[in-house]
Each structure stands twice: as C-alpha cells, then as structure tokens.
Amino acid sequence: MEKLLQIQDLHINFRVEDKVFPVIQDVSFDINSSEILALVGESGCGKTVTSLAITKLLPIKIAEYVSGKIFLKNQNLLQISNKELKGIRGKFISYIFQDPFTSLNPLKKIKDQVTESYLIHISSNEMEAIERAKFLLNKVGITDLDDRLNAYPNQMSGGMLQRISIAAALMCSPSLLIADEPTSAIDVTIQSQLIDLLLRLKEESRMSILFISHDIGLVASFVDRIGVMYAGQIVEIGTVDEVIDSPKHPYTQALLESVPSDFDAQQKLKVIEGIVPAPNEYPKGCHFSTRCEKVMEKCILNKPKIFGISETHFSRCHLFG
Ligand code: SF4
C-alpha cells in the first residue's frame, strides 16, 4: 500500500513567555492512500496540534518544531518554504474544522469562500470555479444553489454550513482531508448523514482522511485504523479490529469501557478518574501513570517506548515491552 503521509518522531514545544510546554512528544504514524485513520483521545491530548502541525498551521510565535519529519509522499513538509507550503494547503491537504460558524468568514458570501482555493490553485476562471462549486454543493446535498452561493453563513443552519465546508475542502480534489471533530458541533440527528457523505465522497475521489475525534465508539464503525493519543503521545495504534477488539493500552481499554453499548441498557460506564496533565506537568515516566489502574514502579520512573505487538499493532506501555 502506498504511503501518502508519514510523520516520524515529531516533537513540538510551545513557548509562552519563559515557560516551555512539550505539547507533542515522539509522535509517529503513517496514512496510506485511500485510507481513513482516526486519532482519538480526550481533549488536550494533542490531536488537533498534530493535525495542524502537518501543514505548519500552528501559531508561529509560540510553536517550535524541535525535531521530526513530516513527509507528503517524498516531500518533507517541515523543510520546504512557506510559499511551497501554501501551494500544498487547500490543494493537496485540506481541512474541515469542528465549528463551521467559526471556520467560515461571516462577512464573505458562500460563493467566495467555496471557490477561493480553486481560484488560487487550479484556475483563475471564475465561471469554472462556480461550476465546480455547484457540482460539489449538489453532491453534498445543497439545493437552491444560486441562492445559497449568494448567501452569508449566518443565513444557514450548522448542518448545512458543515456540508458547505466539506464541499469547499474538496474543491481541489485533495489527496488528504483532515477532518477535526467535524460532527461534534452538529445536531446529533445529522451526524451520521455527514459521516455517510464523507465516506461516499472518499470512495469517489480515492482520497485519504485523517479523522480526529474524542469518541472512539463513533470512529470504530467506519475508519480503517485508529491511533489513540494521550498527553502528547500516540499510546496505541492499529487496525480497527486490533484496537477495538484487542486493546492493549490501559488508556485505550478505559476509553472503550466509557463508551455506551447499543445493546446493554444496564451497562455501567467507566469514568477515567483524574484529568489529562498539562504539557509542562507530564509525569517523568509514563504520561498515563497518574490515572492508570495498572501502574507499577517502573511506570513512574521510566518512559515506556512504543512496542510492536504485531506488524500493524503498537502500544506504549511497560506491560508489553
Ligand atoms: Fe499503566 Fe504503566 Fe502501562 Fe503506563 S506503562 S499505561 S502506567 S501499566
């Protein structure tokens, strides 16, 4: 399988005044062509920071790329110029964010926002861009196209705006779509419609998707592989079957035990006691040691390394290596 994106040994610090926050530590993963990889974990675990780091969208005043490589095919995105990166954002890698009300500009017509990337990257022909926008808006289920294109975001519902965000993200037929909690600000009744829509568009265009979510139960039904993040690190990664049916890391196990079952109304849900530590307060040893029910002495003293359980399944825990 061809690797589209490879992140290798990524370390990122945030510097705020005289404090250093090691927000991402030793993160490595690949995304294959036409594959959907989910990154899951609680808020504050580094999922969004990792996704923004891919095209260097982190705030330049505080973000420091300490080490690591991010390859899009053979090109290391951390070593190319800003001009070259601008040529990649929106064309080869595009994003959908959680809240379409804040990701779309309230002062610009939908037409201008949907066509923007096409006009920059593909062709300056406005008629051609509008035709492409209409084609994609139709695909995502938007009707009354002329009216919608001339409307402003505040004239539409959240569900409709997220469909428009998806159309805008697909204007240049990207190789990789990064969807950061794209359904969590949307009415629960249309969440599954939006996911079905993303899957259909992905099949038609053969693009890859990095899907970010706090909800491991949600992604289990439609992604190919799952990476579990905790406190700035990948703690487990594998195929859906490996991670869901045979989770190895205590954090993954706890996340799964906190997901309600469709079949067991009496099920007692797990609460993971405590909170994710702030990046400047990560424990010396295992980052999960302050909340882990299986903590041992060596967990407090030494950081566990990521360990291969199979060719495709890895866990970062002293129980396995
Ligand atoms: Fe728990 Fe130790 Fe494994 Fe960390 S290394 S997850 S503390 S058992």
PDB file of N, CA and C in Angstrom, residues 134-196:
ATOM      1  N   LYS A 134     -20.777  24.391  -7.702  1.00  0.00           N
ATOM      2  CA  LYS A 134     -22.163  23.893  -7.829  1.00  0.00           C
ATOM      3  C   LYS A 134     -22.183  22.371  -7.878  1.00  0.00           C
ATOM      4  N   PHE A 135     -21.224  21.816  -8.606  1.00  0.00           N
ATOM      5  CA  PHE A 135     -21.140  20.349  -8.717  1.00  0.00           C
ATOM      6  C   PHE A 135     -20.962  19.725  -7.331  1.00  0.00           C
ATOM      7  N   LEU A 136     -20.041  20.300  -6.533  1.00  0.00           N
ATOM      8  CA  LEU A 136     -19.766  19.716  -5.216  1.00  0.00           C
ATOM      9  C   LEU A 136     -20.888  20.011  -4.219  1.00  0.00           C
ATOM     10  N   LEU A 137     -21.456  21.217  -4.297  1.00  0.00           N
ATOM     11  CA  LEU A 137     -22.555  21.537  -3.373  1.00  0.00           C
ATOM     12  C   LEU A 137     -23.740  20.615  -3.639  1.00  0.00           C
ATOM     13  N   ASN A 138     -23.971  20.328  -4.899  1.00  0.00           N
ATOM     14  CA  ASN A 138     -25.031  19.387  -5.256  1.00  0.00           C
ATOM     15  C   ASN A 138     -24.734  18.005  -4.662  1.00  0.00           C
ATOM     16  N   LYS A 139     -23.472  17.600  -4.754  1.00  0.00           N
ATOM     17  CA  LYS A 139     -23.069  16.286  -4.216  1.00  0.00           C
ATOM     18  C   LYS A 139     -23.275  16.196  -2.706  1.00  0.00           C
ATOM     19  N   VAL A 140     -23.056  17.314  -1.997  1.00  0.00           N
ATOM     20  CA  VAL A 140     -23.207  17.266  -0.538  1.00  0.00           C
ATOM     21  C   VAL A 140     -24.649  17.562  -0.111  1.00  0.00           C
ATOM     22  N   GLY A 141     -25.549  17.635  -1.106  1.00  0.00           N
ATOM     23  CA  GLY A 141     -26.976  17.720  -0.784  1.00  0.00           C
ATOM     24  C   GLY A 141     -27.513  19.119  -0.597  1.00  0.00           C
ATOM     25  N   ILE A 142     -26.811  20.125  -1.131  1.00  0.00           N
ATOM     26  CA  ILE A 142     -27.312  21.507  -1.044  1.00  0.00           C
ATOM     27  C   ILE A 142     -28.176  21.778  -2.284  1.00  0.00           C
ATOM     28  N   THR A 143     -29.356  22.310  -2.061  1.00  0.00           N
ATOM     29  CA  THR A 143     -30.246  22.673  -3.178  1.00  0.00           C
ATOM     30  C   THR A 143     -30.312  24.204  -3.299  1.00  0.00           C
ATOM     31  N   ASP A 144     -31.105  24.692  -4.237  1.00  0.00           N
ATOM     32  CA  ASP A 144     -31.227  26.150  -4.469  1.00  0.00           C
ATOM     33  C   ASP A 144     -29.835  26.781  -4.576  1.00  0.00           C
ATOM     34  N   LEU A 145     -29.043  26.244  -5.482  1.00  0.00           N
ATOM     35  CA  LEU A 145     -27.613  26.581  -5.499  1.00  0.00           C
ATOM     36  C   LEU A 145     -27.327  28.068  -5.691  1.00  0.00           C
ATOM     37  N   ASP A 146     -28.046  28.729  -6.602  1.00  0.00           N
ATOM     38  CA  ASP A 146     -27.744  30.150  -6.832  1.00  0.00           C
ATOM     39  C   ASP A 146     -28.001  30.970  -5.572  1.00  0.00           C
ATOM     40  N   ASP A 147     -29.119  30.665  -4.895  1.00  0.00           N
ATOM     41  CA  ASP A 147     -29.429  31.397  -3.659  1.00  0.00           C
ATOM     42  C   ASP A 147     -28.375  31.126  -2.590  1.00  0.00           C
ATOM     43  N   ARG A 148     -27.996  29.863  -2.447  1.00  0.00           N
ATOM     44  CA  ARG A 148     -27.027  29.505  -1.397  1.00  0.00           C
ATOM     45  C   ARG A 148     -25.668  30.149  -1.663  1.00  0.00           C
ATOM     46  N   LEU A 149     -25.252  30.151  -2.916  1.00  0.00           N
ATOM     47  CA  LEU A 149     -23.937  30.723  -3.225  1.00  0.00           C
ATOM     48  C   LEU A 149     -23.880  32.216  -2.916  1.00  0.00           C
ATOM     49  N   ASN A 150     -25.008  32.876  -3.018  1.00  0.00           N
ATOM     50  CA  ASN A 150     -25.025  34.313  -2.760  1.00  0.00           C
ATOM     51  C   ASN A 150     -25.403  34.661  -1.326  1.00  0.00           C
ATOM     52  N   ALA A 151     -25.579  33.629  -0.492  1.00  0.00           N
ATOM     53  CA  ALA A 151     -25.961  33.872   0.909  1.00  0.00           C
ATOM     54  C   ALA A 151     -24.705  34.028   1.775  1.00  0.00           C
ATOM     55  N   TYR A 152     -24.931  34.461   3.018  1.00  0.00           N
ATOM     56  CA  TYR A 152     -23.864  34.565   4.017  1.00  0.00           C
ATOM     57  C   TYR A 152     -24.039  33.421   5.029  1.00  0.00           C
ATOM     58  N   PRO A 153     -22.953  33.032   5.716  1.00  0.00           N
ATOM     59  CA  PRO A 153     -23.045  31.894   6.638  1.00  0.00           C
ATOM     60  C   PRO A 153     -24.164  32.009   7.671  1.00  0.00           C
ATOM     61  N   ASN A 154     -24.431  33.218   8.166  1.00  0.00           N
ATOM     62  CA  ASN A 154     -25.442  33.334   9.232  1.00  0.00           C
ATOM     63  C   ASN A 154     -26.864  33.075   8.725  1.00  0.00           C
ATOM     64  N   GLN A 155     -27.020  32.864   7.425  1.00  0.00           N
ATOM     65  CA  GLN A 155     -28.353  32.590   6.882  1.00  0.00           C
ATOM     66  C   GLN A 155     -28.610  31.083   6.771  1.00  0.00           C
ATOM     67  N   MET A 156     -27.702  30.286   7.323  1.00  0.00           N
ATOM     68  CA  MET A 156     -27.838  28.820   7.181  1.00  0.00           C
ATOM     69  C   MET A 156     -27.661  28.096   8.506  1.00  0.00           C
ATOM     70  N   SER A 157     -28.144  26.847   8.535  1.00  0.00           N
ATOM     71  CA  SER A 157     -28.012  26.021   9.746  1.00  0.00           C
ATOM     72  C   SER A 157     -26.587  25.466   9.847  1.00  0.00           C
ATOM     73  N   GLY A 158     -26.230  24.971  11.049  1.00  0.00           N
ATOM     74  CA  GLY A 158     -24.903  24.384  11.247  1.00  0.00           C
ATOM     75  C   GLY A 158     -24.661  23.187  10.340  1.00  0.00           C
ATOM     76  N   GLY A 159     -25.677  22.339  10.184  1.00  0.00           N
ATOM     77  CA  GLY A 159     -25.528  21.149   9.343  1.00  0.00           C
ATOM     78  C   GLY A 159     -25.264  21.532   7.895  1.00  0.00           C
ATOM     79  N   MET A 160     -25.990  22.550   7.434  1.00  0.00           N
ATOM     80  CA  MET A 160     -25.808  22.986   6.043  1.00  0.00           C
ATOM     81  C   MET A 160     -24.416  23.607   5.861  1.00  0.00           C
ATOM     82  N   LEU A 161     -23.995  24.392   6.849  1.00  0.00           N
ATOM     83  CA  LEU A 161     -22.665  25.017   6.751  1.00  0.00           C
ATOM     84  C   LEU A 161     -21.549  23.972   6.759  1.00  0.00           C
ATOM     85  N   GLN A 162     -21.746  22.894   7.534  1.00  0.00           N
ATOM     86  CA  GLN A 162     -20.691  21.877   7.544  1.00  0.00           C
ATOM     87  C   GLN A 162     -20.642  21.161   6.191  1.00  0.00           C
ATOM     88  N   ARG A 163     -21.796  20.960   5.559  1.00  0.00           N
ATOM     89  CA  ARG A 163     -21.792  20.383   4.206  1.00  0.00           C
ATOM     90  C   ARG A 163     -21.056  21.313   3.239  1.00  0.00           C
ATOM     91  N   ILE A 164     -21.288  22.603   3.402  1.00  0.00           N
ATOM     92  CA  ILE A 164     -20.607  23.581   2.541  1.00  0.00           C
ATOM     93  C   ILE A 164     -19.100  23.557   2.808  1.00  0.00           C
ATOM     94  N   SER A 165     -18.714  23.404   4.081  1.00  0.00           N
ATOM     95  CA  SER A 165     -17.271  23.310   4.411  1.00  0.00           C
ATOM     96  C   SER A 165     -16.646  22.090   3.739  1.00  0.00           C
ATOM     97  N   ILE A 166     -17.400  20.988   3.711  1.00  0.00           N
ATOM     98  CA  ILE A 166     -16.888  19.774   3.059  1.00  0.00           C
ATOM     99  C   ILE A 166     -16.705  20.042   1.561  1.00  0.00           C
ATOM    100  N   ALA A 167     -17.703  20.673   0.943  1.00  0.00           N
ATOM    101  CA  ALA A 167     -17.591  20.987  -0.494  1.00  0.00           C
ATOM    102  C   ALA A 167     -16.379  21.881  -0.742  1.00  0.00           C
ATOM    103  N   ALA A 168     -16.200  22.892   0.120  1.00  0.00           N
ATOM    104  CA  ALA A 168     -15.068  23.823  -0.058  1.00  0.00           C
ATOM    105  C   ALA A 168     -13.739  23.071   0.061  1.00  0.00           C
ATOM    106  N   ALA A 169     -13.680  22.120   1.008  1.00  0.00           N
ATOM    107  CA  ALA A 169     -12.432  21.381   1.225  1.00  0.00           C
ATOM    108  C   ALA A 169     -12.102  20.471   0.043  1.00  0.00           C
ATOM    109  N   LEU A 170     -13.129  20.099  -0.741  1.00  0.00           N
ATOM    110  CA  LEU A 170     -12.904  19.154  -1.849  1.00  0.00           C
ATOM    111  C   LEU A 170     -12.702  19.837  -3.202  1.00  0.00           C
ATOM    112  N   MET A 171     -12.740  21.167  -3.223  1.00  0.00           N
ATOM    113  CA  MET A 171     -12.699  21.896  -4.500  1.00  0.00           C
ATOM    114  C   MET A 171     -11.492  21.522  -5.352  1.00  0.00           C
ATOM    115  N   CYS A 172     -10.338  21.288  -4.718  1.00  0.00           N
ATOM    116  CA  CYS A 172      -9.125  20.979  -5.497  1.00  0.00           C
ATOM    117  C   CYS A 172      -8.820  19.482  -5.502  1.00  0.00           C
ATOM    118  N   SER A 173      -9.795  18.645  -5.130  1.00  0.00           N
ATOM    119  CA  SER A 173      -9.591  17.188  -5.059  1.00  0.00           C
ATOM    120  C   SER A 173      -8.337  16.836  -4.265  1.00  0.00           C
ATOM    121  N   PRO A 174      -8.307  17.155  -2.964  1.00  0.00           N
ATOM    122  CA  PRO A 174      -7.084  16.921  -2.177  1.00  0.00           C
ATOM    123  C   PRO A 174      -6.769  15.438  -2.051  1.00  0.00           C
ATOM    124  N   SER A 175      -5.484  15.152  -1.802  1.00  0.00           N
ATOM    125  CA  SER A 175      -5.092  13.755  -1.541  1.00  0.00           C
ATOM    126  C   SER A 175      -5.438  13.387  -0.110  1.00  0.00           C
ATOM    127  N   LEU A 176      -5.386  14.376   0.787  1.00  0.00           N
ATOM    128  CA  LEU A 176      -5.646  14.122   2.210  1.00  0.00           C
ATOM    129  C   LEU A 176      -6.624  15.155   2.747  1.00  0.00           C
ATOM    130  N   LEU A 177      -7.704  14.660   3.347  1.00  0.00           N
ATOM    131  CA  LEU A 177      -8.656  15.532   4.029  1.00  0.00           C
ATOM    132  C   LEU A 177      -8.471  15.338   5.527  1.00  0.00           C
ATOM    133  N   ILE A 178      -8.261  16.433   6.240  1.00  0.00           N
ATOM    134  CA  ILE A 178      -8.137  16.350   7.699  1.00  0.00           C
ATOM    135  C   ILE A 178      -9.432  16.886   8.291  1.00  0.00           C
ATOM    136  N   ALA A 179     -10.170  16.021   8.953  1.00  0.00           N
ATOM    137  CA  ALA A 179     -11.483  16.387   9.497  1.00  0.00           C
ATOM    138  C   ALA A 179     -11.378  16.381  11.020  1.00  0.00           C
ATOM    139  N   ASP A 180     -11.385  17.572  11.607  1.00  0.00           N
ATOM    140  CA  ASP A 180     -11.162  17.701  13.056  1.00  0.00           C
ATOM    141  C   ASP A 180     -12.501  17.822  13.774  1.00  0.00           C
ATOM    142  N   GLU A 181     -12.952  16.747  14.377  1.00  0.00           N
ATOM    143  CA  GLU A 181     -14.245  16.688  15.071  1.00  0.00           C
ATOM    144  C   GLU A 181     -15.349  17.299  14.209  1.00  0.00           C
ATOM    145  N   PRO A 182     -15.491  16.867  12.949  1.00  0.00           N
ATOM    146  CA  PRO A 182     -16.388  17.585  12.029  1.00  0.00           C
ATOM    147  C   PRO A 182     -17.863  17.457  12.372  1.00  0.00           C
ATOM    148  N   THR A 183     -18.207  16.515  13.254  1.00  0.00           N
ATOM    149  CA  THR A 183     -19.637  16.348  13.545  1.00  0.00           C
ATOM    150  C   THR A 183     -19.993  16.739  14.972  1.00  0.00           C
ATOM    151  N   SER A 184     -19.005  17.143  15.773  1.00  0.00           N
ATOM    152  CA  SER A 184     -19.335  17.324  17.194  1.00  0.00           C
ATOM    153  C   SER A 184     -20.090  18.613  17.485  1.00  0.00           C
ATOM    154  N   ALA A 185     -20.066  19.594  16.559  1.00  0.00           N
ATOM    155  CA  ALA A 185     -20.860  20.814  16.794  1.00  0.00           C
ATOM    156  C   ALA A 185     -22.199  20.738  16.071  1.00  0.00           C
ATOM    157  N   ILE A 186     -22.490  19.578  15.512  1.00  0.00           N
ATOM    158  CA  ILE A 186     -23.669  19.418  14.665  1.00  0.00           C
ATOM    159  C   ILE A 186     -24.731  18.621  15.402  1.00  0.00           C
ATOM    160  N   ASP A 187     -25.985  18.944  15.118  1.00  0.00           N
ATOM    161  CA  ASP A 187     -27.108  18.217  15.708  1.00  0.00           C
ATOM    162  C   ASP A 187     -26.899  16.710  15.524  1.00  0.00           C
ATOM    163  N   VAL A 188     -27.114  15.949  16.606  1.00  0.00           N
ATOM    164  CA  VAL A 188     -26.797  14.524  16.577  1.00  0.00           C
ATOM    165  C   VAL A 188     -27.598  13.773  15.505  1.00  0.00           C
ATOM    166  N   THR A 189     -28.767  14.300  15.138  1.00  0.00           N
ATOM    167  CA  THR A 189     -29.602  13.610  14.148  1.00  0.00           C
ATOM    168  C   THR A 189     -28.979  13.641  12.751  1.00  0.00           C
ATOM    169  N   ILE A 190     -28.096  14.609  12.483  1.00  0.00           N
ATOM    170  CA  ILE A 190     -27.492  14.627  11.140  1.00  0.00           C
ATOM    171  C   ILE A 190     -26.013  14.227  11.147  1.00  0.00           C
ATOM    172  N   GLN A 191     -25.498  13.841  12.317  1.00  0.00           N
ATOM    173  CA  GLN A 191     -24.095  13.399  12.379  1.00  0.00           C
ATOM    174  C   GLN A 191     -23.839  12.224  11.442  1.00  0.00           C
ATOM    175  N   SER A 192     -24.722  11.210  11.498  1.00  0.00           N
ATOM    176  CA  SER A 192     -24.447  10.020  10.696  1.00  0.00           C
ATOM    177  C   SER A 192     -24.599  10.322   9.207  1.00  0.00           C
ATOM    178  N   GLN A 193     -25.501  11.260   8.867  1.00  0.00           N
ATOM    179  CA  GLN A 193     -25.617  11.653   7.445  1.00  0.00           C
ATOM    180  C   GLN A 193     -24.304  12.259   6.961  1.00  0.00           C
ATOM    181  N   LEU A 194     -23.695  13.110   7.808  1.00  0.00           N
ATOM    182  CA  LEU A 194     -22.447  13.757   7.397  1.00  0.00           C
ATOM    183  C   LEU A 194     -21.318  12.733   7.249  1.00  0.00           C
ATOM    184  N   ILE A 195     -21.282  11.766   8.153  1.00  0.00           N
ATOM    185  CA  ILE A 195     -20.232  10.735   8.050  1.00  0.00           C
ATOM    186  C   ILE A 195     -20.460   9.890   6.797  1.00  0.00           C
ATOM    187  N   ASP A 196     -21.712   9.506   6.526  1.00  0.00           N
ATOM    188  CA  ASP A 196     -22.004   8.747   5.298  1.00  0.00           C
ATOM    189  C   ASP A 196     -21.564   9.539   4.068  1.00  0.00           C
TER     190      ASP A 196
END
